[in-house]
Tab-separated table of C-alpha atoms and ligand atoms in Angstrom:
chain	number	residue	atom	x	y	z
A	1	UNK	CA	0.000	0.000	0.000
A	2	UNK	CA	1.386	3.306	-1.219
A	3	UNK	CA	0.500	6.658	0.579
A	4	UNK	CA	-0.472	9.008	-2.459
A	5	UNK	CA	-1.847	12.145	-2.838
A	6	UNK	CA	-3.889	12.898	-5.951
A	7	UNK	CA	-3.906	16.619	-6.866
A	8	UNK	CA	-6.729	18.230	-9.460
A	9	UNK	CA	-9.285	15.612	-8.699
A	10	UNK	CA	-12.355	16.664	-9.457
A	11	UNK	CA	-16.021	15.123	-9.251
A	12	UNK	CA	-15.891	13.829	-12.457
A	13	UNK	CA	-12.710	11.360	-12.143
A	14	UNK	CA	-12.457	10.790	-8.178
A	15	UNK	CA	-15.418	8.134	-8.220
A	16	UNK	CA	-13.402	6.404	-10.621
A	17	UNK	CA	-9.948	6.799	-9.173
A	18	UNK	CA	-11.397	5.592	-5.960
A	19	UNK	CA	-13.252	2.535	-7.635
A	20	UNK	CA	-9.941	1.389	-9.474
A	21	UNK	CA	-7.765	2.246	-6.179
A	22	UNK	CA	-10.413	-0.539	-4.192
A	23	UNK	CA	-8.294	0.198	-1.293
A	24	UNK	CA	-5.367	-0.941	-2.235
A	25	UNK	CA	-3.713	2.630	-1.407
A	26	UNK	CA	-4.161	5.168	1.533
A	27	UNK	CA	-5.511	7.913	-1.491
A	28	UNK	CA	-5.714	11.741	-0.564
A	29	UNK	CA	-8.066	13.916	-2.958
A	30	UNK	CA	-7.703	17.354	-3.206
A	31	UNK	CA	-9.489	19.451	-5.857
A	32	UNK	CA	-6.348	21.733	-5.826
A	33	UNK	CA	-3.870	21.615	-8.337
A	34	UNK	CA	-0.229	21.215	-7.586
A	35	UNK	CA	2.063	24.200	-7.838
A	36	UNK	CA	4.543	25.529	-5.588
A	37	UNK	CA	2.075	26.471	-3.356
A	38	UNK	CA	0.419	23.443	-2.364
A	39	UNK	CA	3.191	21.531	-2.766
A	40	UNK	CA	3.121	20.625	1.178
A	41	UNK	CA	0.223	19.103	0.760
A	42	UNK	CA	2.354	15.991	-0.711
A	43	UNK	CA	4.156	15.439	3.039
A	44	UNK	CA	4.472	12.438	4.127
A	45	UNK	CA	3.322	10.524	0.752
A	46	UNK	CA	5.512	8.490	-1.589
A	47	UNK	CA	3.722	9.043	-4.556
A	48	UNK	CA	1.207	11.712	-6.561
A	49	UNK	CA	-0.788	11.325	-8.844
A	50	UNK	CA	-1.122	14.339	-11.753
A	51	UNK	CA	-3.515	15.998	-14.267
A	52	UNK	CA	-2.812	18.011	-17.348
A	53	UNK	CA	-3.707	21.351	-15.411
A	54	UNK	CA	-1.047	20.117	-12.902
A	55	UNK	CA	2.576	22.212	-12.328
A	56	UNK	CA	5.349	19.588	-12.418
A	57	UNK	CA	7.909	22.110	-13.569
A	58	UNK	CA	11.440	21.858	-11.913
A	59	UNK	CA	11.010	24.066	-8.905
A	60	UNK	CA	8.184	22.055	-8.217
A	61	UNK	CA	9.757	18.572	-8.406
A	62	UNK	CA	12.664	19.744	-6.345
A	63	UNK	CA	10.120	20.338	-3.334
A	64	UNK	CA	8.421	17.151	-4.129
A	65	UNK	CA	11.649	15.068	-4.168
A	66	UNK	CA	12.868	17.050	-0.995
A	67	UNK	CA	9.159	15.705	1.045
A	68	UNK	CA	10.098	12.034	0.052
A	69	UNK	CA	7.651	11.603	-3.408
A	70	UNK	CA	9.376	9.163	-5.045
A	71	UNK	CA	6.663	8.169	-7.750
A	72	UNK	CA	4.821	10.393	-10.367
A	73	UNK	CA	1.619	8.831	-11.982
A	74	UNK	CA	0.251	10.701	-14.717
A	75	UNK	CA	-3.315	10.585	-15.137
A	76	UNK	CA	-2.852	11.502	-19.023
A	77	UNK	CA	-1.040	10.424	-22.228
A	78	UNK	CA	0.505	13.789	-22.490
A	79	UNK	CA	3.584	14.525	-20.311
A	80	UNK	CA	4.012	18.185	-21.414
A	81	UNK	CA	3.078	19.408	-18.086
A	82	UNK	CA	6.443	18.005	-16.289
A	83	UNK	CA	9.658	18.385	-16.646
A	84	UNK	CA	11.205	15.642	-17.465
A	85	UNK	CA	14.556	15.716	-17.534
A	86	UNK	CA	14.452	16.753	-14.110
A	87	UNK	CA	12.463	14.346	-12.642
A	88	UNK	CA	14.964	11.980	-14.307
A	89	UNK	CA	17.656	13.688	-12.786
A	90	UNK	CA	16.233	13.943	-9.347
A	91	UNK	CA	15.353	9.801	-10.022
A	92	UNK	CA	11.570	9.898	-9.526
A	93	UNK	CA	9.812	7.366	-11.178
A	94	UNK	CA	7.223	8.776	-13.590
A	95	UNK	CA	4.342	6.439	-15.258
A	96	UNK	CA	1.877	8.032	-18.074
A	97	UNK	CA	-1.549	6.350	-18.966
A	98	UNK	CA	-0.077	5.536	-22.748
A	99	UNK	CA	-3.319	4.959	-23.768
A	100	UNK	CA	-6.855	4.934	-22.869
A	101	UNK	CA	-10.242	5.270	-25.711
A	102	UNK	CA	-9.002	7.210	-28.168
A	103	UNK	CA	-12.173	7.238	-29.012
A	104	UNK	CA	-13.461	9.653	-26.778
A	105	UNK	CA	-11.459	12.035	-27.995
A	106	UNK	CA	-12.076	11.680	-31.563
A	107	UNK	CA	-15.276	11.738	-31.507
A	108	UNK	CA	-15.306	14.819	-29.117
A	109	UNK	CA	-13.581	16.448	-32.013
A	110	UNK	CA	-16.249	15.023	-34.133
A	111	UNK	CA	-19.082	16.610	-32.148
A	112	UNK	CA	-16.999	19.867	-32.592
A	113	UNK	CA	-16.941	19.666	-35.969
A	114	UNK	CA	-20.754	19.277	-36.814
A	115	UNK	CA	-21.801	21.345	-34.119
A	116	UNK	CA	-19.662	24.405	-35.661
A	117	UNK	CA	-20.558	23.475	-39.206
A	118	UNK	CA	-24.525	22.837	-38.421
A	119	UNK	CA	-24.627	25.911	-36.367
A	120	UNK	CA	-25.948	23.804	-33.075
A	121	UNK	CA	-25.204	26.026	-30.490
A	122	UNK	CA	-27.063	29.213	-32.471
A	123	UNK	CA	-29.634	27.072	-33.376
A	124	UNK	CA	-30.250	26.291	-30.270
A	125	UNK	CA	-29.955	29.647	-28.540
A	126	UNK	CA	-32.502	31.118	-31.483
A	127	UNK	CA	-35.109	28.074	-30.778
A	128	UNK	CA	-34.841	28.882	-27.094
A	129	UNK	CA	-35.970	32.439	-28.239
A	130	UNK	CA	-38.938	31.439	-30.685
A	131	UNK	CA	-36.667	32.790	-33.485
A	132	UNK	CA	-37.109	29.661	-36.075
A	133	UNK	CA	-35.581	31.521	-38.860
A	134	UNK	CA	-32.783	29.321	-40.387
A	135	UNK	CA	-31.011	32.345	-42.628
A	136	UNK	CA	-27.789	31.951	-40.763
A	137	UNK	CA	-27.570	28.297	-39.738
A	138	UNK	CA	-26.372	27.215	-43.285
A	139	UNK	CA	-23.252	24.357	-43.458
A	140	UNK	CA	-21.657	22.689	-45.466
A	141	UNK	CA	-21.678	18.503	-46.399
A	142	UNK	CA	-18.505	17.048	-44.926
A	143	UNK	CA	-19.156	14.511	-47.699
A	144	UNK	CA	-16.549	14.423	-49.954
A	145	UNK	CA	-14.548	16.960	-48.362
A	146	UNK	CA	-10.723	17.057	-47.427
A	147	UNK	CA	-9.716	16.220	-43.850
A	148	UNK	CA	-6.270	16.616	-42.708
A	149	UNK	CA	-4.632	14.661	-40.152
A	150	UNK	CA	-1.639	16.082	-37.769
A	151	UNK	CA	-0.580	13.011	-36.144
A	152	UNK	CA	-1.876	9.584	-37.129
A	153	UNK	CA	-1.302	8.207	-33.476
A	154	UNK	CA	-4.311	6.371	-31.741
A	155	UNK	CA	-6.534	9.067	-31.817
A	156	UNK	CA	-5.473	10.850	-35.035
A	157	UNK	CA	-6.373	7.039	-36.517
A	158	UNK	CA	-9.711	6.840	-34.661
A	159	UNK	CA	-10.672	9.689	-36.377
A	160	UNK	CA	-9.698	9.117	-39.536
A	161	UNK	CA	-12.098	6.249	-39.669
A	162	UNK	CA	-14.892	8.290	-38.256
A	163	UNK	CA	-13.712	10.618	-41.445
A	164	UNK	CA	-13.868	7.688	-44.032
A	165	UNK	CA	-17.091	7.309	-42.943
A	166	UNK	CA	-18.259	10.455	-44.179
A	167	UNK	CA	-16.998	10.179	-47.195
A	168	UNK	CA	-14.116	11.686	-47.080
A	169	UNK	CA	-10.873	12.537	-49.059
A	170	UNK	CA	-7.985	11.781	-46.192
A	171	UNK	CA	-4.577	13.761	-45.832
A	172	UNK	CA	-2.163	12.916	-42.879
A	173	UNK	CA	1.109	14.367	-41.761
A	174	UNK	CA	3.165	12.319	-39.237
A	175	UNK	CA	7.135	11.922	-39.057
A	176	UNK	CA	5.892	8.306	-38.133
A	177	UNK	CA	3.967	6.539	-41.096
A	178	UNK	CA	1.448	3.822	-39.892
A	179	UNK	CA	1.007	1.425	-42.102
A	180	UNK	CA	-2.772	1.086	-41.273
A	181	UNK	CA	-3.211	3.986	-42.230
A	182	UNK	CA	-1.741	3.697	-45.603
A	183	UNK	CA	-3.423	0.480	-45.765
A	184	UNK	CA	-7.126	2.313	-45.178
A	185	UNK	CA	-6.227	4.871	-48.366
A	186	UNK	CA	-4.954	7.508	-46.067
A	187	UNK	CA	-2.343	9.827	-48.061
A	188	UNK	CA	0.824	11.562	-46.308
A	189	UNK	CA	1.862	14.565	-47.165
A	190	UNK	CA	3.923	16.930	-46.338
A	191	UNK	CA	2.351	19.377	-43.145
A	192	UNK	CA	2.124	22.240	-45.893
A	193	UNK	CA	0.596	20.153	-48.745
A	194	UNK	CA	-1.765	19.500	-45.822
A	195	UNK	CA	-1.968	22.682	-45.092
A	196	UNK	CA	-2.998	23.758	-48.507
A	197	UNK	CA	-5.184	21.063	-49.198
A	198	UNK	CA	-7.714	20.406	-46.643
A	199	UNK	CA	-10.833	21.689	-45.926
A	200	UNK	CA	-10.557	20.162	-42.723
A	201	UNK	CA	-7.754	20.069	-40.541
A	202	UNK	CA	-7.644	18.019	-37.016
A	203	UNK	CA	-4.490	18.055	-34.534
A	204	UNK	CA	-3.300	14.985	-32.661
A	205	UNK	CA	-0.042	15.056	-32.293
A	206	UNK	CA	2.153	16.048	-29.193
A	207	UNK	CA	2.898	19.168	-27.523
A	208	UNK	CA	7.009	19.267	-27.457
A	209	UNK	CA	9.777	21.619	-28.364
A	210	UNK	CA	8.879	20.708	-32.278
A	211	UNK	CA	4.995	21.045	-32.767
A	212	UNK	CA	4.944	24.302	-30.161
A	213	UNK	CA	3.425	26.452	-32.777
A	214	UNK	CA	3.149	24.389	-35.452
A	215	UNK	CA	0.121	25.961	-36.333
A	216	UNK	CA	1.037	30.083	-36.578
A	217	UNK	CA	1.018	32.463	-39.209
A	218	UNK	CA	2.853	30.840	-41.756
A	219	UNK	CA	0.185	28.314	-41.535
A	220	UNK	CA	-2.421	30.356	-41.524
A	221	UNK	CA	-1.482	32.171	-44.900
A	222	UNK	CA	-1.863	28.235	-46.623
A	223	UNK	CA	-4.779	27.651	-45.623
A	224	UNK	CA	-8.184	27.217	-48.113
A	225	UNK	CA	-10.270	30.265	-46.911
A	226	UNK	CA	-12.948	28.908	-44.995
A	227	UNK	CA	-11.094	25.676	-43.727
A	228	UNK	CA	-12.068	24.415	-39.857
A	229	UNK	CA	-9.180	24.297	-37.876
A	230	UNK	CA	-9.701	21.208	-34.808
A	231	UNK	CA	-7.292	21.219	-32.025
A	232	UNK	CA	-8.012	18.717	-29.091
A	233	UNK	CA	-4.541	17.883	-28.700
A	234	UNK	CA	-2.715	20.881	-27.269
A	235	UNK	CA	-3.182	24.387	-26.701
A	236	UNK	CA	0.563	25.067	-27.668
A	237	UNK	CA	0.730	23.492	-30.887
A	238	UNK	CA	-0.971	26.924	-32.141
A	239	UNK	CA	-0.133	30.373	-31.543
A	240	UNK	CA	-3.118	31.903	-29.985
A	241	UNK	CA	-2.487	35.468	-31.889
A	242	UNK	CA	-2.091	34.348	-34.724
A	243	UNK	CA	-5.062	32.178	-34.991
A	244	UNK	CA	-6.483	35.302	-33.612
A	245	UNK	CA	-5.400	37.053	-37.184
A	246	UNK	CA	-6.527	34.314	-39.328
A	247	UNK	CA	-10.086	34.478	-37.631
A	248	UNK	CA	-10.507	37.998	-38.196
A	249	UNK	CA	-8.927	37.994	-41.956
A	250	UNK	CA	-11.561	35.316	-42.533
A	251	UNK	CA	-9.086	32.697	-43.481
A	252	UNK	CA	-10.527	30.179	-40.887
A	253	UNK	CA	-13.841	29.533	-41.234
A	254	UNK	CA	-13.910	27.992	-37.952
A	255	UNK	CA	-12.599	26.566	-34.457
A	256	UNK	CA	-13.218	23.640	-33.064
A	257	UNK	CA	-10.662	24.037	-29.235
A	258	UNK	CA	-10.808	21.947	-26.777
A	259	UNK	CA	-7.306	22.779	-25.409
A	260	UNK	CA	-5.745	26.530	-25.142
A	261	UNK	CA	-2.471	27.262	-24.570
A	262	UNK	CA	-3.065	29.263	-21.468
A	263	UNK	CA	-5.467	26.951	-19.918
A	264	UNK	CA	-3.620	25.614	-16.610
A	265	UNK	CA	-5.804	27.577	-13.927
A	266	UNK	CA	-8.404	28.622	-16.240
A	267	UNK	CA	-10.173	25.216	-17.356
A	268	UNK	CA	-11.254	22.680	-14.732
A	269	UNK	CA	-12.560	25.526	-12.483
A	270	UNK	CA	-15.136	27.461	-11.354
A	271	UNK	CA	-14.168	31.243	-12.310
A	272	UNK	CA	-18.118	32.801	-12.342
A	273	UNK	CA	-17.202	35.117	-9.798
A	274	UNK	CA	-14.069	36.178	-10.869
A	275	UNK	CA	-13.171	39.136	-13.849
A	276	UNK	CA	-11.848	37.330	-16.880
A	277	UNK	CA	-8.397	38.609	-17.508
A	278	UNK	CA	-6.743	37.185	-20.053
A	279	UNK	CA	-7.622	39.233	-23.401
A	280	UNK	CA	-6.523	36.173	-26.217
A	281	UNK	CA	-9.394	33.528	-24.776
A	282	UNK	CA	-12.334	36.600	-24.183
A	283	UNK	CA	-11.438	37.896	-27.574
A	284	UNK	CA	-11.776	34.005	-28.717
A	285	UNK	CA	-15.232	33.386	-27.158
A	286	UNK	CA	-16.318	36.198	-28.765
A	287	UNK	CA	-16.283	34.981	-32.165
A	288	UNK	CA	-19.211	33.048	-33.087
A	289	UNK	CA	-17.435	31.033	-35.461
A	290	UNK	CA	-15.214	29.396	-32.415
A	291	UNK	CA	-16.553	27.184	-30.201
A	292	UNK	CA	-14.127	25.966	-26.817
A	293	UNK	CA	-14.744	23.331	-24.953
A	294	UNK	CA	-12.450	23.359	-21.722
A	295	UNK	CA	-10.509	20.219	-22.419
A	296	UNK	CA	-13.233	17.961	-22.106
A	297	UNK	CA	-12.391	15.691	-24.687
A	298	UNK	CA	-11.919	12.507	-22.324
A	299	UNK	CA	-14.662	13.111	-20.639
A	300	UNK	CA	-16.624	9.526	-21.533
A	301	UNK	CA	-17.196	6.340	-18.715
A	302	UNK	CA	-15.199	4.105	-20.798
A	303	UNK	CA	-12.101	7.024	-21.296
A	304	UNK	CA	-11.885	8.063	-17.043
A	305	UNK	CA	-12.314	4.089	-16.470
A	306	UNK	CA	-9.249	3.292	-18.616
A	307	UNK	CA	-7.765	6.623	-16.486
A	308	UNK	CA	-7.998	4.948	-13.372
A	309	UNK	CA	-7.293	1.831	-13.711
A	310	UNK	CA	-3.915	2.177	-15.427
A	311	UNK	CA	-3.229	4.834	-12.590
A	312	UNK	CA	-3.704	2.473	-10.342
A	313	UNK	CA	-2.022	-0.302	-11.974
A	314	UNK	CA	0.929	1.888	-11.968
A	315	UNK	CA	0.938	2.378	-8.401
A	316	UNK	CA	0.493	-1.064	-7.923
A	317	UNK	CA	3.318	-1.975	-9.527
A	318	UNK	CA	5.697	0.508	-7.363
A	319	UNK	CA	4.107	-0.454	-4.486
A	320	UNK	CA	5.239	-4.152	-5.154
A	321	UNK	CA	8.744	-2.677	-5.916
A	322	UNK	CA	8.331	-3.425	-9.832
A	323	UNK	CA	8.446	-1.794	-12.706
A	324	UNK	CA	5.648	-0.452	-14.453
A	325	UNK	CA	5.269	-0.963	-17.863
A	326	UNK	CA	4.497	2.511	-18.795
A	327	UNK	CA	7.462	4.056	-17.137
A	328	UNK	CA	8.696	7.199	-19.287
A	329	UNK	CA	12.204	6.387	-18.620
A	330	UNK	CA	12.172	2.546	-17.646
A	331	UNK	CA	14.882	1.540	-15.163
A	332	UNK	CA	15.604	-2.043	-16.566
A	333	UNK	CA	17.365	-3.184	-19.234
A	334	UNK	CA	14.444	-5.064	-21.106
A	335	UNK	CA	11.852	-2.473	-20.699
A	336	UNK	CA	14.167	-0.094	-22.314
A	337	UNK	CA	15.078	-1.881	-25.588
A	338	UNK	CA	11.079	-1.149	-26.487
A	339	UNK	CA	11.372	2.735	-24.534
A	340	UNK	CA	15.054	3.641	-25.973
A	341	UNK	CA	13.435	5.597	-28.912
A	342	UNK	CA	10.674	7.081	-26.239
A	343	UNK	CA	13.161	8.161	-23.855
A	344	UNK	CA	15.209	9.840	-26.554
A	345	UNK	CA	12.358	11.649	-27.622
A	346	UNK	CA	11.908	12.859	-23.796
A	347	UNK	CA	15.288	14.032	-23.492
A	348	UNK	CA	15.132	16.232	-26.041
A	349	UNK	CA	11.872	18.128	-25.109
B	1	LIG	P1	-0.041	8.838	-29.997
B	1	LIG	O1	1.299	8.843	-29.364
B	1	LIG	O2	-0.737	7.541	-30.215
B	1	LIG	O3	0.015	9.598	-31.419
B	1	LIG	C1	0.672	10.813	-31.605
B	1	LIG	C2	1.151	10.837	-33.041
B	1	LIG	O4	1.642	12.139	-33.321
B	1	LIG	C3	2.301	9.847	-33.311
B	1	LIG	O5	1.980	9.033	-34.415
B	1	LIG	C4	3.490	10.744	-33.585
B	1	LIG	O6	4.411	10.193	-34.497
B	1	LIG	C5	2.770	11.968	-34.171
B	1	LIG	N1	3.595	13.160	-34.219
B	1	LIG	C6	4.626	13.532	-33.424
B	1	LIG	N2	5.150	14.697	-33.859
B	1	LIG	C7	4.436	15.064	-34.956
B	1	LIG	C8	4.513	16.146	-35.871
B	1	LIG	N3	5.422	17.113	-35.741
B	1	LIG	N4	3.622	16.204	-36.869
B	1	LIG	C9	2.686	15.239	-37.024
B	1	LIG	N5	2.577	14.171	-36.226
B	1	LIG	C10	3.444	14.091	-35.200
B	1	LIG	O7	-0.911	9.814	-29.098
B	1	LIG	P2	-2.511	9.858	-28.998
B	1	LIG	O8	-2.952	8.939	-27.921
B	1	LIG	O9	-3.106	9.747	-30.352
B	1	LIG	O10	-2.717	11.341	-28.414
B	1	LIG	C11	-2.377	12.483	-29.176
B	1	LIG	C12	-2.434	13.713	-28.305
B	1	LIG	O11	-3.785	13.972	-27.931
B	1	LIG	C13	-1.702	13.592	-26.951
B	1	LIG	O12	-0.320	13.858	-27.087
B	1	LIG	C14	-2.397	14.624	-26.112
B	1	LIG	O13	-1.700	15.847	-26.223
B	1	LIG	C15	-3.769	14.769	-26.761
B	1	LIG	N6	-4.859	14.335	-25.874
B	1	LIG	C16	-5.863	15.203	-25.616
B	1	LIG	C17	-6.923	14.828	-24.791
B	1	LIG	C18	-8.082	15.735	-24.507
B	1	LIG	O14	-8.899	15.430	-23.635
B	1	LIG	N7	-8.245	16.842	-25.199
B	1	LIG	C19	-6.909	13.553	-24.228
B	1	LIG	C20	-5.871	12.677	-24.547
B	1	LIG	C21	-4.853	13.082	-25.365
């Protein structure tokens, strides 16, 4: 039995962490997220376990390693929040969930997609007021459209097929060509043929040093007027300004965000009493061709049950002083034959 505190749990994961955890560790929940501040809160435990809206920058780790945490389990696939390198250096063990339904995310950025092209959310707002008029609600048949792919990982693939269903044309841009992908008709192309193809485009690739602002003005300038821009990867992977620009210039017909690269603090809370201060995401909102969903993308039974069980399975494992398979820098020799490409990647974000 580990003691572990579990920061940024909120009431829509703790039933499940608790469920998965059946007891098998002494579990404290707090709703707060960790940051240098409530770093304390960690004293006395062995392990924590994170969220994306966690801080596990350096400064942060050092206070964690000096209470005695010795374990880090991510409750996410994406590691961008912690710095890695130093936890490596400071030798705390650090476990991801590598992979839980993809398809909750995909089809999250499906939802986005029709809802923004159908007009749901006006709709909706204008039937709420008796106005049944229909003069701005018109959108366009995905049916035989482009749709470009950035990152044909587990969920870039799960929504490709949801694409192909449609009827779709299907680019993809990944330094890493899956053969199943090629297999199901799906072209790569360069990011800028992409770019300049689709009508579409959907992001699921990383956030590291490489795809920060991957999508930024440069981009922008390629793109088909009118093309719908989905990102429910990463805030950072596109420069907030500058998708700012290609709103107002009319080059994007629309945004579908379900991540923002100023999010930590902002998403995940409850901020109806507070002033909204930061300019980029109120300027965002106010477009009625965006619609932001605060990183919700997960949110399905099947995705937070795959959450918390391989969170708990990776406790379990350093609780029985083994290794856990999903280790971001594995200690042993034969789990890092399989990570060696993994952890090179790491060390260079
Ligand atoms: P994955 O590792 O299976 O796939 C990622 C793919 O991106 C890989 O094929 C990789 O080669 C590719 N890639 C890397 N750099 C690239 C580049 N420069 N251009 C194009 N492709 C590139 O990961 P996944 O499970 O499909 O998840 C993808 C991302 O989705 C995660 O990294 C995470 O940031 C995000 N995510 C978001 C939510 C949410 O709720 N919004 C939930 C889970 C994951």
């Amino acid at each position: 039995m580990m003691k572990v505190i579990a920061y940024s749990t909120k009431g829509f994961d703790k039933p499940y962490l608790k469920k998965a955890a059946a007891g098998r560790h002494e579990i404290i929940f707090t709703e707060k997220r960790l940051t240098l501040e409530t770093v304390s809160l960690a004293n006395g435990c062995e392990a924590v376990a994170l969220f994306t809206s966690d801080d596990a920058s350096k400064d942060v780790l050092q206070e964690l390693s000096g209470k005695g945490v010795k374990y880090i389990a991510l409750r996410s696939t994406g590691y961008d929040h912690v710095d890695i390198n130093a936890s490596k250096d400071m030798g705390i063990r650090l476990a991801n969930v590598p992979e839980y339904s993809p398809y909750s995310i995909a089809e999250h950025a499906v939802a986005m997609l029709m809802a923004v092209n159908r007009k749901l959310i006006e709709s909706q707002l204008l039937m709420q007021l008796h106005d049944f008029r229909l003069d701005t609600l018109t959108g366009f048949d995905v049916h035989g459209k482009t749709v470009g792919i950035v990152g044909t990982g587990k969920i870039g693939m799960a929504f490709a097929k949801i694409m192909g269903g449609f009827g779709t044309i299907v680019l993809a841009t990944d330094p890493v060509h899956n053969v199943k992908a090629e297999a199901a008709g799906i072209q790569y192309v360069s990011l800028s043929e992409l770019i300049r193809r689709s009508d579409i485009i959907s992001i699921h690739c990383p956030l590291h040093e490489s795809t920060k602002n991957l999508f930024a003005r440069a981009q922008f300038a390629q793109m088909k007027k009118g093309c719908v821009l989905i990102n429910t990867s990463r805030g950072g992977i596109v420069n907030t300004e500058d998708l700012l620009e290609a709103l107002e210039k009319g080059i994007i017909g629309s945004a579908c965000l379900d991540v923002y690269d100023k999010e930590k603090g902002l998403f995940f809370e409850d901020h109806r009493n507070s002033i909204l201060i930061d300019p980029n995401f109120a300027k965002l909102r106010s477009f009625k061709n965006v619609l932001i969903t605060g990183h919700q993308a997960f949110l399905t039974h099947e995705a937070l049950t795959g959450i918390a069980e391989t969170t708990m399975n990776n406790l379990d494992c350093w609780a029985a002083g083994l290794e856990s398979p999903n280790e971001l820098y594995p200690q042993s020799v034969e789990h890092s034959s399989n990570k060696e490409e993994l952890s090179e990647t790491i060390l260079t974000i």
